[in-house]
C-alpha positions as a LaTeX table, in Angstrom:
\begin{tabular}{lrrr}
\hline
Residue & $x$ (\AA) & $y$ (\AA) & $z$ (\AA) \\
\hline
Unk1 & 30.27 & 199.95 & 88.44 \\
Unk2 & 33.03 & 198.78 & 86.06 \\
Unk3 & 31.29 & 200.59 & 83.19 \\
Unk4 & 31.08 & 203.76 & 85.29 \\
Unk5 & 34.80 & 203.58 & 86.11 \\
Unk6 & 35.65 & 203.09 & 82.43 \\
Unk7 & 33.49 & 206.08 & 81.49 \\
Unk8 & 35.29 & 208.28 & 84.03 \\
Unk9 & 38.80 & 207.05 & 83.18 \\
Unk10 & 38.45 & 207.46 & 79.42 \\
Unk11 & 38.16 & 211.29 & 79.35 \\
Unk12 & 41.02 & 211.58 & 81.87 \\
Unk13 & 43.29 & 209.41 & 79.71 \\
Unk14 & 42.18 & 211.39 & 76.67 \\
Unk15 & 43.12 & 214.64 & 78.40 \\
Unk16 & 46.52 & 213.30 & 79.54 \\
Unk17 & 47.30 & 212.10 & 76.01 \\
Unk18 & 46.23 & 215.40 & 74.49 \\
Unk19 & 48.23 & 217.42 & 77.03 \\
Unk20 & 51.34 & 215.36 & 76.23 \\
Unk21 & 50.95 & 216.12 & 72.53 \\
Unk22 & 50.00 & 219.74 & 73.18 \\
Unk23 & 53.01 & 220.44 & 75.41 \\
Unk24 & 55.53 & 218.76 & 73.11 \\
Unk25 & 56.18 & 221.80 & 70.84 \\
Unk26 & 56.50 & 224.03 & 73.95 \\
Unk27 & 59.30 & 221.83 & 75.31 \\
Unk28 & 61.04 & 221.66 & 71.93 \\
Unk29 & 60.80 & 225.42 & 71.36 \\
Unk30 & 61.98 & 226.12 & 74.93 \\
Unk31 & 64.95 & 223.80 & 74.32 \\
Unk32 & 65.81 & 225.70 & 71.12 \\
Unk33 & 65.58 & 229.04 & 72.90 \\
Unk34 & 67.76 & 228.03 & 75.85 \\
Unk35 & 70.33 & 226.12 & 73.78 \\
Unk36 & 73.72 & 227.90 & 73.70 \\
Unk37 & 74.46 & 229.68 & 70.42 \\
Unk38 & 77.76 & 227.80 & 70.28 \\
Unk39 & 75.84 & 224.54 & 69.73 \\
Unk40 & 72.84 & 225.81 & 67.70 \\
Unk41 & 73.11 & 229.06 & 65.74 \\
Unk42 & 70.26 & 231.58 & 65.51 \\
Unk43 & 69.69 & 230.63 & 61.87 \\
Unk44 & 69.28 & 226.94 & 62.73 \\
Unk45 & 66.99 & 227.83 & 65.64 \\
Unk46 & 64.85 & 229.91 & 63.31 \\
Unk47 & 64.53 & 227.08 & 60.77 \\
Unk48 & 63.86 & 224.39 & 63.41 \\
Unk49 & 61.17 & 226.52 & 65.07 \\
Unk50 & 58.96 & 226.63 & 61.93 \\
Unk51 & 57.56 & 223.04 & 62.05 \\
Unk52 & 57.02 & 223.32 & 65.81 \\
Unk53 & 55.06 & 226.57 & 65.50 \\
Unk54 & 52.97 & 225.12 & 62.64 \\
Unk55 & 52.32 & 221.98 & 64.70 \\
Unk56 & 51.26 & 224.09 & 67.69 \\
Unk57 & 48.92 & 226.12 & 65.48 \\
Unk58 & 47.05 & 223.06 & 64.20 \\
Unk59 & 46.86 & 220.96 & 67.40 \\
Unk60 & 43.72 & 222.65 & 68.89 \\
Unk61 & 41.59 & 222.33 & 65.72 \\
Unk62 & 39.51 & 219.86 & 67.70 \\
Unk63 & 40.24 & 218.48 & 71.14 \\
Unk64 & 36.93 & 217.19 & 72.51 \\
Unk65 & 33.35 & 218.17 & 73.19 \\
Unk66 & 34.47 & 220.05 & 76.29 \\
Unk67 & 33.89 & 223.67 & 75.33 \\
Unk68 & 35.95 & 225.23 & 78.14 \\
Unk69 & 39.00 & 223.06 & 77.42 \\
Unk70 & 38.71 & 223.74 & 73.69 \\
Unk71 & 38.68 & 227.50 & 74.29 \\
Unk72 & 41.53 & 227.28 & 76.80 \\
Unk73 & 43.81 & 225.22 & 74.54 \\
Unk74 & 42.97 & 227.38 & 71.51 \\
Unk75 & 43.76 & 230.60 & 73.39 \\
Unk76 & 47.09 & 229.27 & 74.67 \\
Unk77 & 48.04 & 227.90 & 71.25 \\
Unk78 & 47.38 & 231.02 & 69.17 \\
Unk79 & 48.89 & 233.37 & 71.78 \\
Unk80 & 52.00 & 231.16 & 71.98 \\
Unk81 & 52.31 & 231.01 & 68.19 \\
Unk82 & 52.28 & 234.81 & 67.98 \\
Unk83 & 54.83 & 235.12 & 70.78 \\
Unk84 & 57.15 & 232.52 & 69.24 \\
Unk85 & 56.95 & 234.23 & 65.84 \\
Unk86 & 58.02 & 237.43 & 67.56 \\
Unk87 & 60.87 & 235.73 & 69.47 \\
Unk88 & 62.24 & 233.67 & 66.57 \\
Unk89 & 61.58 & 236.02 & 63.64 \\
Unk90 & 60.41 & 239.59 & 64.33 \\
Unk91 & 62.64 & 240.54 & 67.24 \\
Unk92 & 65.90 & 239.19 & 65.68 \\
Unk93 & 65.03 & 240.89 & 62.37 \\
Unk94 & 64.15 & 244.33 & 63.73 \\
Unk95 & 66.60 & 244.50 & 66.65 \\
Unk96 & 69.44 & 242.47 & 65.12 \\
Unk97 & 69.65 & 240.20 & 68.17 \\
Unk98 & 70.46 & 236.53 & 68.63 \\
Unk99 & 67.76 & 233.97 & 69.41 \\
Unk100 & 68.42 & 233.04 & 73.00 \\
Unk101 & 66.56 & 233.08 & 76.33 \\
Unk102 & 67.76 & 231.75 & 79.67 \\
Unk103 & 65.65 & 229.23 & 81.57 \\
Unk104 & 64.73 & 231.99 & 84.02 \\
Unk105 & 63.53 & 234.22 & 81.17 \\
Unk106 & 61.47 & 231.34 & 79.74 \\
Unk107 & 59.94 & 230.73 & 83.16 \\
Unk108 & 59.12 & 234.44 & 83.50 \\
Unk109 & 57.56 & 234.38 & 80.03 \\
Unk110 & 55.31 & 231.43 & 80.91 \\
Unk111 & 54.15 & 232.95 & 84.21 \\
Unk112 & 53.73 & 236.49 & 82.88 \\
Unk113 & 49.89 & 236.40 & 82.56 \\
Unk114 & 49.48 & 235.99 & 86.34 \\
Unk115 & 52.90 & 236.63 & 87.84 \\
Unk116 & 55.68 & 239.06 & 87.01 \\
Unk117 & 58.96 & 237.65 & 88.28 \\
Unk118 & 61.53 & 240.19 & 89.48 \\
Unk119 & 64.40 & 240.94 & 87.13 \\
Unk120 & 67.53 & 239.32 & 88.59 \\
Unk121 & 69.67 & 242.09 & 87.07 \\
Unk122 & 67.57 & 244.87 & 88.58 \\
Unk123 & 69.39 & 246.59 & 91.45 \\
Unk124 & 66.44 & 248.42 & 92.98 \\
Unk125 & 63.79 & 246.33 & 94.69 \\
Unk126 & 60.12 & 247.28 & 94.77 \\
Unk127 & 58.27 & 247.68 & 98.06 \\
Unk128 & 56.52 & 244.40 & 98.79 \\
Unk129 & 52.84 & 244.04 & 99.61 \\
Unk130 & 52.68 & 240.54 & 101.07 \\
Unk131 & 49.35 & 238.97 & 102.04 \\
Unk132 & 48.22 & 235.41 & 102.76 \\
Unk133 & 46.82 & 233.27 & 99.94 \\
Unk134 & 43.47 & 233.20 & 101.71 \\
Unk135 & 43.25 & 236.97 & 101.24 \\
Unk136 & 41.93 & 236.44 & 97.71 \\
Unk137 & 39.29 & 233.84 & 98.64 \\
Unk138 & 36.44 & 236.20 & 99.74 \\
Unk139 & 36.37 & 238.02 & 96.39 \\
Unk140 & 36.60 & 234.67 & 94.54 \\
Unk141 & 33.61 & 233.34 & 96.49 \\
Unk142 & 31.62 & 236.54 & 95.82 \\
Unk143 & 32.20 & 236.21 & 92.07 \\
Unk144 & 31.29 & 232.52 & 92.26 \\
Unk145 & 28.03 & 233.32 & 94.06 \\
Unk146 & 27.19 & 236.00 & 91.48 \\
Unk147 & 27.77 & 233.47 & 88.72 \\
Unk148 & 25.61 & 230.81 & 90.40 \\
Unk149 & 22.78 & 233.30 & 90.95 \\
Unk150 & 22.97 & 234.46 & 87.32 \\
Unk151 & 23.01 & 230.88 & 86.06 \\
Unk152 & 20.31 & 229.27 & 88.22 \\
Unk153 & 17.88 & 232.19 & 88.14 \\
Unk154 & 18.33 & 233.31 & 84.55 \\
Unk155 & 20.81 & 231.74 & 82.13 \\
Unk156 & 19.74 & 228.09 & 82.31 \\
Unk157 & 16.25 & 228.98 & 81.06 \\
Unk158 & 17.58 & 230.24 & 77.71 \\
Unk159 & 18.26 & 227.87 & 74.85 \\
Unk160 & 19.91 & 228.78 & 71.58 \\
Unk161 & 16.55 & 229.10 & 69.81 \\
Unk162 & 14.98 & 231.20 & 72.56 \\
Unk163 & 17.92 & 233.63 & 72.65 \\
Unk164 & 17.91 & 234.28 & 68.89 \\
Unk165 & 14.12 & 234.63 & 68.76 \\
Unk166 & 14.17 & 237.54 & 71.23 \\
Unk167 & 13.28 & 241.04 & 70.00 \\
Unk168 & 16.30 & 243.14 & 69.06 \\
Unk169 & 16.57 & 245.16 & 72.29 \\
Unk170 & 16.10 & 242.03 & 74.44 \\
Unk171 & 18.71 & 240.14 & 72.41 \\
Unk172 & 21.17 & 243.00 & 72.95 \\
Unk173 & 20.52 & 242.81 & 76.70 \\
Unk174 & 20.99 & 239.05 & 76.61 \\
Unk175 & 24.33 & 239.44 & 74.77 \\
Unk176 & 25.46 & 241.97 & 77.35 \\
Unk177 & 24.42 & 239.63 & 80.16 \\
Unk178 & 26.32 & 236.69 & 78.57 \\
Unk179 & 29.44 & 238.85 & 78.36 \\
Unk180 & 29.12 & 239.59 & 82.08 \\
Unk181 & 28.91 & 235.81 & 82.66 \\
Unk182 & 32.17 & 235.32 & 80.72 \\
Unk183 & 33.74 & 238.09 & 82.79 \\
Unk184 & 32.61 & 236.42 & 86.04 \\
Unk185 & 34.03 & 233.06 & 84.91 \\
Unk186 & 37.41 & 234.63 & 84.14 \\
Unk187 & 37.45 & 236.45 & 87.50 \\
Unk188 & 36.63 & 233.20 & 89.32 \\
Unk189 & 39.31 & 231.26 & 87.42 \\
Unk190 & 41.90 & 234.00 & 87.93 \\
Unk191 & 41.35 & 234.26 & 91.68 \\
Unk192 & 41.27 & 230.54 & 92.40 \\
Unk193 & 44.34 & 230.05 & 90.19 \\
Unk194 & 46.28 & 232.62 & 92.23 \\
Unk195 & 45.00 & 231.07 & 95.47 \\
Unk196 & 46.13 & 227.51 & 94.67 \\
Unk197 & 49.34 & 228.57 & 92.88 \\
Unk198 & 50.50 & 230.75 & 95.78 \\
Unk199 & 49.42 & 228.15 & 98.31 \\
Unk200 & 51.55 & 225.50 & 96.58 \\
Unk201 & 54.47 & 227.58 & 95.27 \\
Unk202 & 54.78 & 230.38 & 97.79 \\
Unk203 & 53.95 & 228.69 & 101.09 \\
Unk204 & 50.55 & 230.32 & 101.55 \\
Unk205 & 51.41 & 233.97 & 100.97 \\
Unk206 & 52.16 & 236.19 & 98.00 \\
Unk207 & 53.28 & 239.64 & 96.97 \\
Unk208 & 50.39 & 241.53 & 95.35 \\
Unk209 & 52.91 & 243.57 & 93.34 \\
Unk210 & 54.19 & 240.32 & 91.82 \\
Unk211 & 50.96 & 238.32 & 91.38 \\
Unk212 & 48.37 & 240.33 & 89.49 \\
Unk213 & 44.69 & 240.03 & 88.60 \\
Unk214 & 43.43 & 239.97 & 85.02 \\
Unk215 & 40.93 & 242.81 & 85.45 \\
Unk216 & 40.84 & 246.26 & 87.04 \\
Unk217 & 37.15 & 246.96 & 87.66 \\
Unk218 & 36.07 & 247.14 & 83.99 \\
Unk219 & 32.60 & 248.42 & 84.98 \\
Unk220 & 34.25 & 251.71 & 86.03 \\
Unk221 & 35.61 & 252.46 & 82.52 \\
Unk222 & 34.99 & 256.04 & 81.41 \\
Unk223 & 36.22 & 255.51 & 77.84 \\
Unk224 & 36.94 & 252.71 & 75.40 \\
Unk225 & 40.65 & 253.49 & 75.78 \\
Unk226 & 40.33 & 253.11 & 79.54 \\
Unk227 & 38.39 & 249.86 & 79.08 \\
Unk228 & 40.68 & 248.12 & 76.57 \\
Unk229 & 44.07 & 249.53 & 77.63 \\
Unk230 & 43.74 & 249.30 & 81.41 \\
Unk231 & 40.62 & 247.70 & 82.88 \\
Unk232 & 39.85 & 244.72 & 80.64 \\
Unk233 & 42.17 & 241.73 & 80.93 \\
Unk234 & 45.73 & 242.40 & 79.77 \\
Unk235 & 46.75 & 238.73 & 79.37 \\
Unk236 & 47.79 & 239.16 & 75.76 \\
Unk237 & 48.72 & 242.84 & 75.87 \\
Unk238 & 52.48 & 242.31 & 75.61 \\
Unk239 & 52.04 & 239.84 & 72.76 \\
Unk240 & 49.95 & 242.35 & 70.80 \\
Unk241 & 52.35 & 245.20 & 71.52 \\
Unk242 & 55.47 & 243.25 & 70.56 \\
Unk243 & 53.91 & 241.46 & 67.59 \\
Unk244 & 51.93 & 244.33 & 66.05 \\
Unk245 & 52.26 & 247.73 & 67.74 \\
Unk246 & 56.03 & 248.19 & 67.86 \\
Unk247 & 56.80 & 246.77 & 64.36 \\
Unk248 & 54.07 & 248.91 & 62.76 \\
Unk249 & 55.11 & 252.00 & 64.71 \\
Unk250 & 58.71 & 251.46 & 63.62 \\
Unk251 & 57.61 & 250.98 & 59.99 \\
Unk252 & 55.49 & 254.15 & 59.99 \\
Unk253 & 58.16 & 256.18 & 61.79 \\
Unk254 & 61.10 & 255.09 & 59.62 \\
Unk255 & 59.55 & 254.49 & 56.18 \\
Unk256 & 56.21 & 256.28 & 55.79 \\
Unk257 & 56.40 & 259.34 & 58.04 \\
Unk258 & 59.46 & 260.85 & 56.23 \\
Unk259 & 57.54 & 260.73 & 52.92 \\
Unk260 & 55.20 & 263.51 & 54.06 \\
Unk261 & 57.96 & 266.08 & 54.52 \\
Unk262 & 57.97 & 268.99 & 56.93 \\
Unk263 & 54.67 & 270.48 & 55.78 \\
Unk264 & 52.66 & 267.31 & 56.44 \\
Unk265 & 54.30 & 266.01 & 59.60 \\
Unk266 & 50.95 & 266.09 & 61.45 \\
Unk267 & 49.60 & 263.45 & 59.03 \\
Unk268 & 52.64 & 261.27 & 59.69 \\
Unk269 & 52.25 & 261.66 & 63.45 \\
Unk270 & 48.54 & 260.79 & 63.16 \\
Unk271 & 49.32 & 257.66 & 61.12 \\
Unk272 & 52.00 & 256.74 & 63.65 \\
Unk273 & 49.28 & 256.58 & 66.32 \\
Unk274 & 46.39 & 255.17 & 64.29 \\
Unk275 & 47.97 & 252.34 & 62.25 \\
Unk276 & 49.73 & 250.53 & 65.15 \\
Unk277 & 46.54 & 250.67 & 67.26 \\
Unk278 & 44.47 & 249.27 & 64.41 \\
Unk279 & 47.15 & 246.59 & 63.98 \\
Unk280 & 46.77 & 245.54 & 67.63 \\
Unk281 & 42.99 & 245.20 & 67.33 \\
Unk282 & 43.38 & 243.45 & 63.98 \\
Unk283 & 45.66 & 240.80 & 65.55 \\
Unk284 & 43.24 & 240.49 & 68.48 \\
Unk285 & 40.40 & 239.94 & 65.99 \\
Unk286 & 42.39 & 237.28 & 64.11 \\
Unk287 & 43.20 & 235.59 & 67.40 \\
Unk288 & 39.52 & 235.41 & 68.39 \\
Unk289 & 38.59 & 234.22 & 64.89 \\
Unk290 & 41.00 & 231.33 & 65.46 \\
Unk291 & 39.48 & 230.53 & 68.88 \\
Unk292 & 35.96 & 230.42 & 67.45 \\
Unk293 & 37.15 & 228.45 & 64.40 \\
Unk294 & 38.87 & 225.77 & 66.47 \\
Unk295 & 36.37 & 225.44 & 69.32 \\
Unk296 & 33.03 & 226.35 & 67.70 \\
Unk297 & 33.54 & 225.69 & 63.99 \\
Unk298 & 29.86 & 224.96 & 63.30 \\
Unk299 & 28.99 & 228.47 & 64.54 \\
Unk300 & 31.97 & 230.29 & 63.06 \\
Unk301 & 31.02 & 233.20 & 60.81 \\
Unk302 & 34.26 & 234.46 & 59.18 \\
Unk303 & 35.02 & 238.09 & 59.91 \\
Unk304 & 32.56 & 238.54 & 62.78 \\
Unk305 & 35.20 & 238.64 & 65.54 \\
Unk306 & 37.53 & 240.71 & 63.40 \\
Unk307 & 34.81 & 243.30 & 62.72 \\
Unk308 & 34.05 & 243.60 & 66.44 \\
Unk309 & 37.66 & 244.41 & 67.34 \\
Unk310 & 38.17 & 246.79 & 64.41 \\
Unk311 & 35.04 & 248.65 & 65.55 \\
Unk312 & 36.62 & 249.02 & 68.98 \\
Unk313 & 39.61 & 250.78 & 67.38 \\
Unk314 & 37.23 & 253.00 & 65.38 \\
Unk315 & 35.35 & 253.86 & 68.58 \\
Unk316 & 38.57 & 254.74 & 70.38 \\
Unk317 & 39.65 & 257.14 & 67.62 \\
Unk318 & 36.19 & 258.69 & 67.52 \\
Unk319 & 36.19 & 259.34 & 71.28 \\
Unk320 & 39.70 & 260.79 & 71.16 \\
Unk321 & 38.61 & 263.12 & 68.36 \\
Unk322 & 35.47 & 264.24 & 70.19 \\
Unk323 & 36.77 & 264.18 & 73.77 \\
Unk324 & 39.79 & 266.27 & 72.82 \\
Unk325 & 37.45 & 269.16 & 71.93 \\
Unk326 & 34.90 & 268.59 & 74.68 \\
Unk327 & 35.49 & 268.29 & 78.39 \\
Unk328 & 32.91 & 265.62 & 79.19 \\
Unk329 & 32.01 & 264.59 & 82.75 \\
Unk330 & 33.05 & 261.08 & 83.77 \\
Unk331 & 29.48 & 259.80 & 83.95 \\
Unk332 & 28.96 & 260.72 & 80.29 \\
Unk333 & 32.19 & 258.94 & 79.33 \\
Unk334 & 30.99 & 255.91 & 81.30 \\
Unk335 & 27.62 & 256.00 & 79.48 \\
Unk336 & 29.33 & 256.30 & 76.07 \\
Unk337 & 31.58 & 253.30 & 76.81 \\
Unk338 & 28.63 & 251.22 & 78.03 \\
Unk339 & 26.46 & 252.03 & 75.01 \\
Unk340 & 29.19 & 251.43 & 72.45 \\
Unk341 & 30.02 & 248.03 & 73.90 \\
Unk342 & 26.31 & 247.26 & 74.30 \\
Unk343 & 25.60 & 247.70 & 70.57 \\
Unk344 & 28.77 & 246.01 & 69.25 \\
Unk345 & 28.89 & 243.01 & 71.63 \\
Unk346 & 26.56 & 240.75 & 69.56 \\
Unk347 & 29.33 & 240.41 & 66.96 \\
Unk348 & 31.63 & 238.98 & 69.62 \\
Unk349 & 29.27 & 236.93 & 71.75 \\
Unk350 & 26.93 & 235.39 & 69.11 \\
Unk351 & 28.97 & 232.18 & 68.46 \\
Unk352 & 29.24 & 231.57 & 72.20 \\
Unk353 & 25.47 & 231.87 & 72.57 \\
Unk354 & 24.98 & 229.47 & 69.65 \\
Unk355 & 27.40 & 227.04 & 71.30 \\
Unk356 & 25.25 & 227.28 & 74.46 \\
Unk357 & 28.03 & 226.18 & 76.86 \\
Unk358 & 25.66 & 226.37 & 79.81 \\
\hline
\end{tabular}
């Protein structure tokens, strides 16, 4: 009994210790951001942020043998690093602003993936759509049941060796199925997170305009643009837009586009659309390379995640080129999206299959 208690306490203590270390740079960086400029100048804030961001970047290199926690900490770390780089370096440089955020703004920034706090300076108020916290439970339970059925009747029978010994078409199906499993897990986590958070913080009810879900029925996507820009999770969308899209768009618009002159403005406009989009997918690829590197290093194949996301950008430009000349029915757009993802998914999902988290 004593041995059993020790075995259960040890991982909990390990997690508490790790969380304390993991959260330390967040507290320090939040303190720097909220500190009045009269006490710490923007230049000093910028310099002091560097070791904290570097520390945050290297913390998740290895946490434990818990795959889900490794992925979670890695995702939070790399996303936070990108956002802090934007706040402390890119935004002040491009917009000539001081480095400062109020505690309310910091709170809104932290909650942004699941909750959009109202702007205190906004005069007009949105129409509220208030429901009880229990309103989200039925869909959460449905997704949980779907996951349990998929796991107990299919997934648990596949080992790493069995999966990679499948014929090509069967392996592609298996990759697609594993991606659906990941999607179900994220839907379950998202819904239960909203349920418990609103139950504790909002007294058992919440505004659906304020608390939002990660996904918008991704299986209904009729194009890759629809899938990636609207229906797939938008947790890191703002980070990608602020870190990559806007700076690249500004660079193309101000520095490169004028070089083409009046006769070649169409080329400049085309580059203004293409380069920032590729930049967003490039950063997304780098981010996922980091997640695989830190949580599944033994199965990390450099460039695999990056290639997958670059191919998504290529597919989006291809469909825009073709769809602009052809008026395709929605079912054909849905089929195109499904097939493109079906054939490119192995690049993304392979390390997760090798890890065999189930």
